[in-house]
mmCIF file of C-alpha atoms and ligand atoms in Angstrom:
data_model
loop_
_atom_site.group_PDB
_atom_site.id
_atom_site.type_symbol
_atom_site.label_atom_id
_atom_site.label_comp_id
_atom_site.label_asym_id
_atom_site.label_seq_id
_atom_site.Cartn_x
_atom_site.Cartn_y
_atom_site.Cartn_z
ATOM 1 C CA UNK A 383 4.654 30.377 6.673
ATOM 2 C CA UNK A 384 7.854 32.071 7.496
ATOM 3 C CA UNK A 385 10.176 29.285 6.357
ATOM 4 C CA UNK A 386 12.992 31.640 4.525
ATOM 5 C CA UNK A 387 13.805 30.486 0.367
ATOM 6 C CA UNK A 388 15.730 32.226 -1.289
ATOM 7 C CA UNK A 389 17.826 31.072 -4.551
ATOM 8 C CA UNK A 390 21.219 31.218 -5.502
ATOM 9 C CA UNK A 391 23.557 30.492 -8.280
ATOM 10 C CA UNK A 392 22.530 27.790 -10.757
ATOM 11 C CA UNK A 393 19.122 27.808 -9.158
ATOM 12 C CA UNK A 394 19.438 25.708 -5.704
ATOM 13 C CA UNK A 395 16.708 26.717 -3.431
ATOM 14 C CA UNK A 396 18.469 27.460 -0.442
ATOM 15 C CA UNK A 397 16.422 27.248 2.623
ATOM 16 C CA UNK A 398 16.167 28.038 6.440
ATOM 17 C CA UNK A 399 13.441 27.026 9.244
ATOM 18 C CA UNK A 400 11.813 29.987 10.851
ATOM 19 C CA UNK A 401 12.862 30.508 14.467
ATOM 20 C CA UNK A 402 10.091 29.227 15.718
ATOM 21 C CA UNK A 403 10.578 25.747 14.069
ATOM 22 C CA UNK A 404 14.090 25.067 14.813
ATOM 23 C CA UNK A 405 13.055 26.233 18.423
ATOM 24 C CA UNK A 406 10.735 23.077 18.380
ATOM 25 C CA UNK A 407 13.625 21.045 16.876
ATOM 26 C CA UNK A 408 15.163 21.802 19.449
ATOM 27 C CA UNK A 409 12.747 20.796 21.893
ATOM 28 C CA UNK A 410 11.879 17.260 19.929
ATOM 29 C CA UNK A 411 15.887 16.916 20.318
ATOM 30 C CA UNK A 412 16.062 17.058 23.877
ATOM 31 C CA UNK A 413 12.987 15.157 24.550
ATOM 32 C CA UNK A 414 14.825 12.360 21.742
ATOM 33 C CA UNK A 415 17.784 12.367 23.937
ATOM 34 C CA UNK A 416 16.602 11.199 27.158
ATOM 35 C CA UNK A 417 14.553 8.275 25.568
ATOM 36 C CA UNK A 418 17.561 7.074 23.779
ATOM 37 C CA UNK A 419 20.554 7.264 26.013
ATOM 38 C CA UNK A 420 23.145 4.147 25.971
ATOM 39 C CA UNK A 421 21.984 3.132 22.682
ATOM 40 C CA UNK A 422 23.893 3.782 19.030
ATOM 41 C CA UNK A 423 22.201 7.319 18.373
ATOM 42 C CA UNK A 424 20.613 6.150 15.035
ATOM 43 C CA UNK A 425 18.598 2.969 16.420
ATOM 44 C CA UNK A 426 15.418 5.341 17.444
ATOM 45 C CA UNK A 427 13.758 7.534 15.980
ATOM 46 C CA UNK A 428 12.854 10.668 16.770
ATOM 47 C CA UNK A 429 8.839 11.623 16.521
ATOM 48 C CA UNK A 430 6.694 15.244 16.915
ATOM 49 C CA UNK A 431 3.598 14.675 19.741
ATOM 50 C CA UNK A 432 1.033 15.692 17.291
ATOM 51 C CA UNK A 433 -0.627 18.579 19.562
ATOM 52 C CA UNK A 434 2.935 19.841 19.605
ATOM 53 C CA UNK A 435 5.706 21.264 16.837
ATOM 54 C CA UNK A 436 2.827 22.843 14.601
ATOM 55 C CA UNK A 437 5.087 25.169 12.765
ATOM 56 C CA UNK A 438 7.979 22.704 12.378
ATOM 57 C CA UNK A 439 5.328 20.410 11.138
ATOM 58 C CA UNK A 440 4.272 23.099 8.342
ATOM 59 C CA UNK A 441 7.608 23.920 7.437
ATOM 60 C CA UNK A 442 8.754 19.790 6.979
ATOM 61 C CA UNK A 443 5.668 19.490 4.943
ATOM 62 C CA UNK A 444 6.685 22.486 2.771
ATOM 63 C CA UNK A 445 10.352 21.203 1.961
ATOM 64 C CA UNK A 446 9.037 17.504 1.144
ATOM 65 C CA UNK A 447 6.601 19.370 -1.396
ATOM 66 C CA UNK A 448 9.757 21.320 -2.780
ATOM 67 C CA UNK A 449 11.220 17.914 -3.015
ATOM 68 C CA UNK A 450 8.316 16.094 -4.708
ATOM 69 C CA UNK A 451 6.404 18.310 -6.606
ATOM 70 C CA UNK A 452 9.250 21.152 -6.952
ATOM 71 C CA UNK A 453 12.590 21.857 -7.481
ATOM 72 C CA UNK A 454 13.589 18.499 -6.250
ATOM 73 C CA UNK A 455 16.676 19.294 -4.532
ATOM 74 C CA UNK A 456 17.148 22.165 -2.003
ATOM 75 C CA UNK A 457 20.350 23.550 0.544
ATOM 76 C CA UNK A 458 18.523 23.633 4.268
ATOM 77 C CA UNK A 459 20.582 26.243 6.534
ATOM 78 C CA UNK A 460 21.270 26.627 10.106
ATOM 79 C CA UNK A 461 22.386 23.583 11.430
ATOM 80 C CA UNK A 462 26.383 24.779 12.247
ATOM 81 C CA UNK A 463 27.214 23.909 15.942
ATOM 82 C CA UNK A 464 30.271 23.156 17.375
ATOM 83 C CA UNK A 465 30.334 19.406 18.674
ATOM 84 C CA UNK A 466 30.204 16.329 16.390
ATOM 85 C CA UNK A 467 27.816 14.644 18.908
ATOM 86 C CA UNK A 468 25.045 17.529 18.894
ATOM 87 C CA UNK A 469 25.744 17.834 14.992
ATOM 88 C CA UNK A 470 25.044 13.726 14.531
ATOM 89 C CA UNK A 471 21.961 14.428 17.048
ATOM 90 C CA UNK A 472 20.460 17.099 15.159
ATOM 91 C CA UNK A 473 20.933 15.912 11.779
ATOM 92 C CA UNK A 474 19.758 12.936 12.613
ATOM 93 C CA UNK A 475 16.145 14.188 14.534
ATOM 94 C CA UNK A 476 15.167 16.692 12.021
ATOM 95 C CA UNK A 477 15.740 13.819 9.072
ATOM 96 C CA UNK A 478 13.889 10.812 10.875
ATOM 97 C CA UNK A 479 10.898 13.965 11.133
ATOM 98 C CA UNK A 480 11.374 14.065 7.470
ATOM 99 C CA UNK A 481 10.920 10.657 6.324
ATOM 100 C CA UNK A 482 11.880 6.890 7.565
ATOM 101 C CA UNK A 483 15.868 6.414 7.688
ATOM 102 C CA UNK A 484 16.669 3.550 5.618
ATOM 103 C CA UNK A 485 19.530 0.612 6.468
ATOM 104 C CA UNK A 486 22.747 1.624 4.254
ATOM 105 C CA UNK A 487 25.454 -1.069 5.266
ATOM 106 C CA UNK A 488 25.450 -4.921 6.749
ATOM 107 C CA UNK A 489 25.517 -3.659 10.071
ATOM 108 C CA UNK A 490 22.604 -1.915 9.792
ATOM 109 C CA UNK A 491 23.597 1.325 10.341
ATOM 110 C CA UNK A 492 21.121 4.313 9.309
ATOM 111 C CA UNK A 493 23.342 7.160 9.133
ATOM 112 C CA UNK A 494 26.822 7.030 7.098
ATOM 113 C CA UNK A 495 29.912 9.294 8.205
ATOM 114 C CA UNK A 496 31.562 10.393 4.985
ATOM 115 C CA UNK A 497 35.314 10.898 5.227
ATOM 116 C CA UNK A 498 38.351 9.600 3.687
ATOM 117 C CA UNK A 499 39.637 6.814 5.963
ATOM 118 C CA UNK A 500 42.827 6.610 4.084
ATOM 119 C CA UNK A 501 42.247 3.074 2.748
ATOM 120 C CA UNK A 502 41.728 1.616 -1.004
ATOM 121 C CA UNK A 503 39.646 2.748 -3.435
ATOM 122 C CA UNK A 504 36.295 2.341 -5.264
ATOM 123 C CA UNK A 505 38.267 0.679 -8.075
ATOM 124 C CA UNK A 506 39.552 -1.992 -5.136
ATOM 125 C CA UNK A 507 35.924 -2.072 -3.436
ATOM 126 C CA UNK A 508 35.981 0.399 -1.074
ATOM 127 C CA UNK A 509 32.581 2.803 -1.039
ATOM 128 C CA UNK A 510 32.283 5.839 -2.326
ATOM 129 C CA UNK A 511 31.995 7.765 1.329
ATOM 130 C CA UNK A 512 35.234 6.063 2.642
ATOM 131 C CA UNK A 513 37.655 7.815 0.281
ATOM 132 C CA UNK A 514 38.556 11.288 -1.588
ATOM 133 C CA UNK A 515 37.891 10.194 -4.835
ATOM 134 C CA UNK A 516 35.635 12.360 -7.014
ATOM 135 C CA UNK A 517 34.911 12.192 -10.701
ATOM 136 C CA UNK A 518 31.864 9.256 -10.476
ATOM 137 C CA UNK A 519 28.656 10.753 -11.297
ATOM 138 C CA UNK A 520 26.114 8.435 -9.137
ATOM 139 C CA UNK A 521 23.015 8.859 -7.451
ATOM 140 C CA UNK A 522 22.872 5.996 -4.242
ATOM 141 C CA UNK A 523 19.907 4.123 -4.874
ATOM 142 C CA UNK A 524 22.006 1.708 -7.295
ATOM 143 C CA UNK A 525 21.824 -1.009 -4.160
ATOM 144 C CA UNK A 526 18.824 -1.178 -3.823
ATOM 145 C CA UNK A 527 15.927 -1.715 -6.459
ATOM 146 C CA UNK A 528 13.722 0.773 -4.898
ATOM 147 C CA UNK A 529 14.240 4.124 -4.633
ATOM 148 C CA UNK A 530 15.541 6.283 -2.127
ATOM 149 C CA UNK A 531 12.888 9.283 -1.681
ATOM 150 C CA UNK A 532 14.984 11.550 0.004
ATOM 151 C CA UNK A 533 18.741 11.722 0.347
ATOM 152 C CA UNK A 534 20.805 13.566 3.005
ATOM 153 C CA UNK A 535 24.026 14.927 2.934
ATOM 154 C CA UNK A 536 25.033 17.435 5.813
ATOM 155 C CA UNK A 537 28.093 19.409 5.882
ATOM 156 C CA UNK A 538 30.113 18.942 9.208
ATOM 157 C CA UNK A 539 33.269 20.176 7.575
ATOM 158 C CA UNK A 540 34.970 21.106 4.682
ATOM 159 C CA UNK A 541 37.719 20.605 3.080
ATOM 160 C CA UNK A 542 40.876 22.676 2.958
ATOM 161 C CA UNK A 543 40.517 22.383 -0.880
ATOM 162 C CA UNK A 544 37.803 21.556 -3.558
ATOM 163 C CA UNK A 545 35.188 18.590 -2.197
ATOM 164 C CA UNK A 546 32.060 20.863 -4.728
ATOM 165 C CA UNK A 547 29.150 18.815 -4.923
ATOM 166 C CA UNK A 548 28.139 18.361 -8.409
ATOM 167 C CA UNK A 549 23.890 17.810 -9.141
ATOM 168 C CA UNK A 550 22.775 16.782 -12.757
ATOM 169 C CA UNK A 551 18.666 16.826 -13.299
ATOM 170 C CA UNK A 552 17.866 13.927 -14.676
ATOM 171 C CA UNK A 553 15.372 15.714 -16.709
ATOM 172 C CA UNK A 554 18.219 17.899 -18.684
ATOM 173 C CA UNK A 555 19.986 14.576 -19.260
ATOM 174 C CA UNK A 556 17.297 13.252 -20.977
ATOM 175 C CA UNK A 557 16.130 16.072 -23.199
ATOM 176 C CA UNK A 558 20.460 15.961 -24.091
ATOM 177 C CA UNK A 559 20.084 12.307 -24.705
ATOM 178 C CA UNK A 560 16.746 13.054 -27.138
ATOM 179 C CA UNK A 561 18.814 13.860 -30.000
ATOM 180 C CA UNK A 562 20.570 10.025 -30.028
ATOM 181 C CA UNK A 563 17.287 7.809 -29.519
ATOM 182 C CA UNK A 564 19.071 4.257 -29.895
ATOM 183 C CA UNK A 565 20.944 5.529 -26.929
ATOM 184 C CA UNK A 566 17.802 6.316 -25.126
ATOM 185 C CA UNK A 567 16.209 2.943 -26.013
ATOM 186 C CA UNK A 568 19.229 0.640 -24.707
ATOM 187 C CA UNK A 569 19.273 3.044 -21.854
ATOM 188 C CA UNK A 570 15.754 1.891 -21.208
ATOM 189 C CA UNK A 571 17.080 -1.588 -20.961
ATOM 190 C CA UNK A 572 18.298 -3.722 -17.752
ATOM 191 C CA UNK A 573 21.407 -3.246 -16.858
ATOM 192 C CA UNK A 574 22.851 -5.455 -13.979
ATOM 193 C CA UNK A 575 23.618 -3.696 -10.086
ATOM 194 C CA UNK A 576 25.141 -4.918 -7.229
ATOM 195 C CA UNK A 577 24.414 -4.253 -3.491
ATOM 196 C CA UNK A 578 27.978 -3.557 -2.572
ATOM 197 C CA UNK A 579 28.290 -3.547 1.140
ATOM 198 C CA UNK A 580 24.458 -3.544 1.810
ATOM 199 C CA UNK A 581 24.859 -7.262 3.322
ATOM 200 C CA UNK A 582 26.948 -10.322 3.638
ATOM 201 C CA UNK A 583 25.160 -11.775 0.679
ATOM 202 C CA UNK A 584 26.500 -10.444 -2.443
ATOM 203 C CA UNK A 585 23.205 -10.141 -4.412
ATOM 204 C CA UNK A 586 22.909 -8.605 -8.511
ATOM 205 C CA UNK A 587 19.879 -7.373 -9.606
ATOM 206 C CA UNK A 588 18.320 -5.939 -13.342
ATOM 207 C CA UNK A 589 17.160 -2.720 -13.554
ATOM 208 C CA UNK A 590 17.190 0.365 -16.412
ATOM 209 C CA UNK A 591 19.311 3.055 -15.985
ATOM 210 C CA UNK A 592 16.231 5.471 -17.543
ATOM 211 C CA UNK A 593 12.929 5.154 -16.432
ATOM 212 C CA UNK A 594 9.940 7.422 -16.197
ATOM 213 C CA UNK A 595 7.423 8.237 -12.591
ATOM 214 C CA UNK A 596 3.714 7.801 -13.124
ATOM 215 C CA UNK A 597 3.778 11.842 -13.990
ATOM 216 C CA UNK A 598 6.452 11.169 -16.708
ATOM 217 C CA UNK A 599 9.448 12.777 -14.763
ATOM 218 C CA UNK A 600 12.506 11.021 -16.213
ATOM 219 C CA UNK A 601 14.260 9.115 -13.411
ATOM 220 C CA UNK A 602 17.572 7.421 -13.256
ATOM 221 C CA UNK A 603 19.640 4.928 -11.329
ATOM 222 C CA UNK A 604 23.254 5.306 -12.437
ATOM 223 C CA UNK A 605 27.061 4.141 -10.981
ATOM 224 C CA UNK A 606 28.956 2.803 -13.686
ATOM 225 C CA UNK A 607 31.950 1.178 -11.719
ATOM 226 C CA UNK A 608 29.286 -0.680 -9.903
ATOM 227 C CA UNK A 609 27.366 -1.582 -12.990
ATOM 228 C CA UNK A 610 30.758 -2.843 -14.955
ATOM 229 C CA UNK A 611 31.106 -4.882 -11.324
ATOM 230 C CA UNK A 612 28.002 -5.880 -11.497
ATOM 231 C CA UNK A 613 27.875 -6.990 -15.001
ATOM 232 C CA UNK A 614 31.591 -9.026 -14.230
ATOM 233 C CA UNK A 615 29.957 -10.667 -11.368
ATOM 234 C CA UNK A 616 26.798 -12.019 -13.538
ATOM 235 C CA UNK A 617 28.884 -13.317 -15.830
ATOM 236 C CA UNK A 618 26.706 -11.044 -18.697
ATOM 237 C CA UNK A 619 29.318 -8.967 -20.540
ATOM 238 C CA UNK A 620 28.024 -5.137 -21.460
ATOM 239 C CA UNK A 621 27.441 -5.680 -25.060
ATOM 240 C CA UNK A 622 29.072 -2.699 -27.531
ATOM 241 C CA UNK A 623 25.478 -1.065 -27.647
ATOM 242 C CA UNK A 624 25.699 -0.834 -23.834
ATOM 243 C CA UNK A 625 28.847 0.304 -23.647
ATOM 244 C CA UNK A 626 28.498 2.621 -26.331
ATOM 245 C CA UNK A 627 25.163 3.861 -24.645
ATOM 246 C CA UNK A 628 26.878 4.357 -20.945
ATOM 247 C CA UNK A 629 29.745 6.515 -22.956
ATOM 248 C CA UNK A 630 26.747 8.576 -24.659
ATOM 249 C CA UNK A 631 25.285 9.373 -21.141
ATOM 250 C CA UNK A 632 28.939 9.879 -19.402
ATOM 251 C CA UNK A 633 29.529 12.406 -21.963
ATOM 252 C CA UNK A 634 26.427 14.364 -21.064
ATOM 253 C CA UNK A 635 26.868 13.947 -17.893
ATOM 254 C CA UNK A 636 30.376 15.893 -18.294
ATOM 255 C CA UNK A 637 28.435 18.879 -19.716
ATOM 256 C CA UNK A 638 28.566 21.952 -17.692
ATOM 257 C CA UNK A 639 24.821 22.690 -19.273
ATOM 258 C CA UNK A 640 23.359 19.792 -16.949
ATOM 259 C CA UNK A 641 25.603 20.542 -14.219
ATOM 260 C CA UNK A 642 24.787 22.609 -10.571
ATOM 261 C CA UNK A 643 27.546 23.303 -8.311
ATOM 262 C CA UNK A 644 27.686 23.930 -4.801
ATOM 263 C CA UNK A 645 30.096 24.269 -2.066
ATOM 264 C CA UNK A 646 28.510 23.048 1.112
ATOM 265 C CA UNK A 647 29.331 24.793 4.106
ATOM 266 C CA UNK A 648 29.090 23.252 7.329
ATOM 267 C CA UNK A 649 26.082 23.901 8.924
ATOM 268 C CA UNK A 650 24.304 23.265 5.383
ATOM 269 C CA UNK A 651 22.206 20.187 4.339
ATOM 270 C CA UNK A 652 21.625 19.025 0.767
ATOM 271 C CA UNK A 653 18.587 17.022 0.576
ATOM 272 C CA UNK A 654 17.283 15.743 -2.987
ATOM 273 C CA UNK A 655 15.404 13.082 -4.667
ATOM 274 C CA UNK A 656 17.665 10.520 -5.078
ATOM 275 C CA UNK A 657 16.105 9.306 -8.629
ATOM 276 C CA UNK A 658 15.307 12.844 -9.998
ATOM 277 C CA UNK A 659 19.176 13.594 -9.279
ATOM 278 C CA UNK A 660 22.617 12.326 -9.913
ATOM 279 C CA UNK A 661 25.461 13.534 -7.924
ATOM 280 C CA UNK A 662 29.279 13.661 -7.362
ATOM 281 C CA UNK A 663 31.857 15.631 -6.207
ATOM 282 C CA UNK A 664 35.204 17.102 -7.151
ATOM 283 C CA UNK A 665 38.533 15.265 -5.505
ATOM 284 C CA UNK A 666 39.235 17.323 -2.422
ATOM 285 C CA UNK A 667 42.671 17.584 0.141
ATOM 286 C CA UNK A 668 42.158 17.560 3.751
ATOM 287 C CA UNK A 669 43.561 19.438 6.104
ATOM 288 C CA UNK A 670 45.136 16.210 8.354
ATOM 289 C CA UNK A 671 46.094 12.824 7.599
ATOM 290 C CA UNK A 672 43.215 10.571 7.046
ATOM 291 C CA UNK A 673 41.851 8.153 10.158
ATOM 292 C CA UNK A 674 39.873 5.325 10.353
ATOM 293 C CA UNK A 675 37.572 6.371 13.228
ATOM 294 C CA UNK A 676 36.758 9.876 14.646
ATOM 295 C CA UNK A 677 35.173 10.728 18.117
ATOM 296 C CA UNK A 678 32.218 12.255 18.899
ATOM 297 C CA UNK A 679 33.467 14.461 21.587
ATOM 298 C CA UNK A 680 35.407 16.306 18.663
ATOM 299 C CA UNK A 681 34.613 20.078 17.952
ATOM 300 C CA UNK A 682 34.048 19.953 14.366
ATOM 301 C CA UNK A 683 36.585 22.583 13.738
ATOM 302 C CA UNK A 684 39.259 20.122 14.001
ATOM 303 C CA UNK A 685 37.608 17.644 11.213
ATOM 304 C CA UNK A 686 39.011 16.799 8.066
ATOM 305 C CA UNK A 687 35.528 17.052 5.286
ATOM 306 C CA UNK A 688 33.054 15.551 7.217
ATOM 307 C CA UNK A 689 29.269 14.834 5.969
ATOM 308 C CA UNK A 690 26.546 12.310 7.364
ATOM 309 C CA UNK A 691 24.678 10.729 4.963
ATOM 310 C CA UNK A 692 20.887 9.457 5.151
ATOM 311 C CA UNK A 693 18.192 7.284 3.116
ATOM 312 C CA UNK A 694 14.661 8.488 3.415
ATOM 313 C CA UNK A 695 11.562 7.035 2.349
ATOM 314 C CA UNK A 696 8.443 8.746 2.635
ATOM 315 C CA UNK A 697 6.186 8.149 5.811
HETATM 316 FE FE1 FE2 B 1222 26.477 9.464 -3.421
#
């Protein structure tokens, strides 16, 4: 296949579609477009006529392989256009190609804007993509007790200052972690999450923070402010083990040795497994004042840091 991979610093794969697959993209676009006109643009999904796309086909196959079997995370290129609406549309075909787009709020919406709105923050409720907070190291599926097999985050805009994503194998966390194993044990317990802002029903459930795939690849589900939350809400203090373990793993997690960084670019679009790798990213300044909403007939020059978000499962 033709599908371009080159790597970069820290070891990101960084990837690109051949012409001839983003040509088809292209095409599946359009074709998306006219079925789904007066309707929010993430209620349908977008699908490949299997006599048709071949080589996109190939080349989504390849990067869910990189994400499975491979490096687990990856940088796709090429996606930079210059209107939020065709940005939102193309993100949003080629990643309901990729896998199923998963609900990630009470109103059902599939695909999250990211931006500071201005308003409170995490500390006072608020979710992670509404404000310009960095410093949590997180991966999203802490709302949900199963996993999240791909996750999406593509670069609109950035910001006029800092806004690095930060990626932490979960794998170099644990073999850090081997040297304390009481830590690793309690970290092997249930822990109590939340489904902040997932539905109208506040609901807690137990899960471990560690836990291992059926090929013994360490995974991890991981947000301490919503675990503290979480733990409030049960009524279940963290005991001083707990505590003492979540400190252990924050302090690895701190590590530069675990740590990738990249700057996105717009145009770019981080994809990883969700369980294989915890994320954050550095506090950031904007270029305007904050707002609530943004429209779609925007060129995304004029943004403030600007990503759309998505849940995948696997088809
Ligand atoms: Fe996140």
């Amino acid at each position: 296949m033709n599908m371009n991979v080159s790597h970069f610093r820290q070891g990101v794969s960084k990837v690109r579609l051949s012409k001839d697959a983003f040509a088809e993209l292209l095409t599946v676009r359009e074709l998306f477009e006219t079925v789904s006109q007066g309707v929010r643009f993430d209620t349908k999904v977008a699908y490949i006529n299997p006599l048709q796309s071949s080589v996109l086909r190939e080349e989504l196959n390849r990067i869910r392989n990189m994400i499975d079997h491979e490096s687990h995370v990856l940088i796709l290129d090429g996606f930079k256009v210059d209107k939020l609406s065709t940005f939102k549309s193309l993100v949003w075909t080629f990643s309901s190609l990729l896998g199923v787009p998963m609900v990630q709020n009470h109103l059902g919406h599939k695909v999250i804007e990211v931006y500071d709105r201005g308003g409170k923050s995490i500390e006072a409720g608020a979710r992670y993509h509404q404000t310009r907070q960095g410093a949590y190291i997180h991966n999203d599926g802490v709302s949900d007790p199963l996993p999240i097999d791909y996750l999406i985050l593509a670069c609109g805009q950035k910001a006029l200052l800092g806004g690095e994503s930060i990626l932490i194998d979960a794998s170099a966390v644990y073999a850090e972690l081997m040297a304390f194993p009481d830590v690793l044990e309690e970290l092997k317990c249930d822990f109590f999450f939340e489904n902040r802002g997932m539905s109208e029903d506040e609901q807690l459930f137990k899960a471990p923070i560690l836990y291992f795939s059926s090929e013994g690849i360490p995974l991890i589900r991981y947000f301490r402010v919503y675990i503290e939350s979480a733990h409030l809400k049960a009524g279940v203090p963290l005991t001083a083990a707990k505590t003492q373990a979540l400190d252990f793993l924050d302090t690895v997690l701190d590590q530069s040795s675990v740590q990738h960084r990249v700057l996105l670019e717009p145009g770019q679009v981080l994809i990883s497994a969700d369980n294989k790798f915890l994320h954050t990213r550095t506090n950031f300044i904007d270029m305007n004042a904050p707002r609530s909403e943004i429209n779609d007939a925007e060129p995304l020059s004029d943004l403030n840091r600007y990503m759309l978000r998505l849940w995948l499962r696997k088809q």
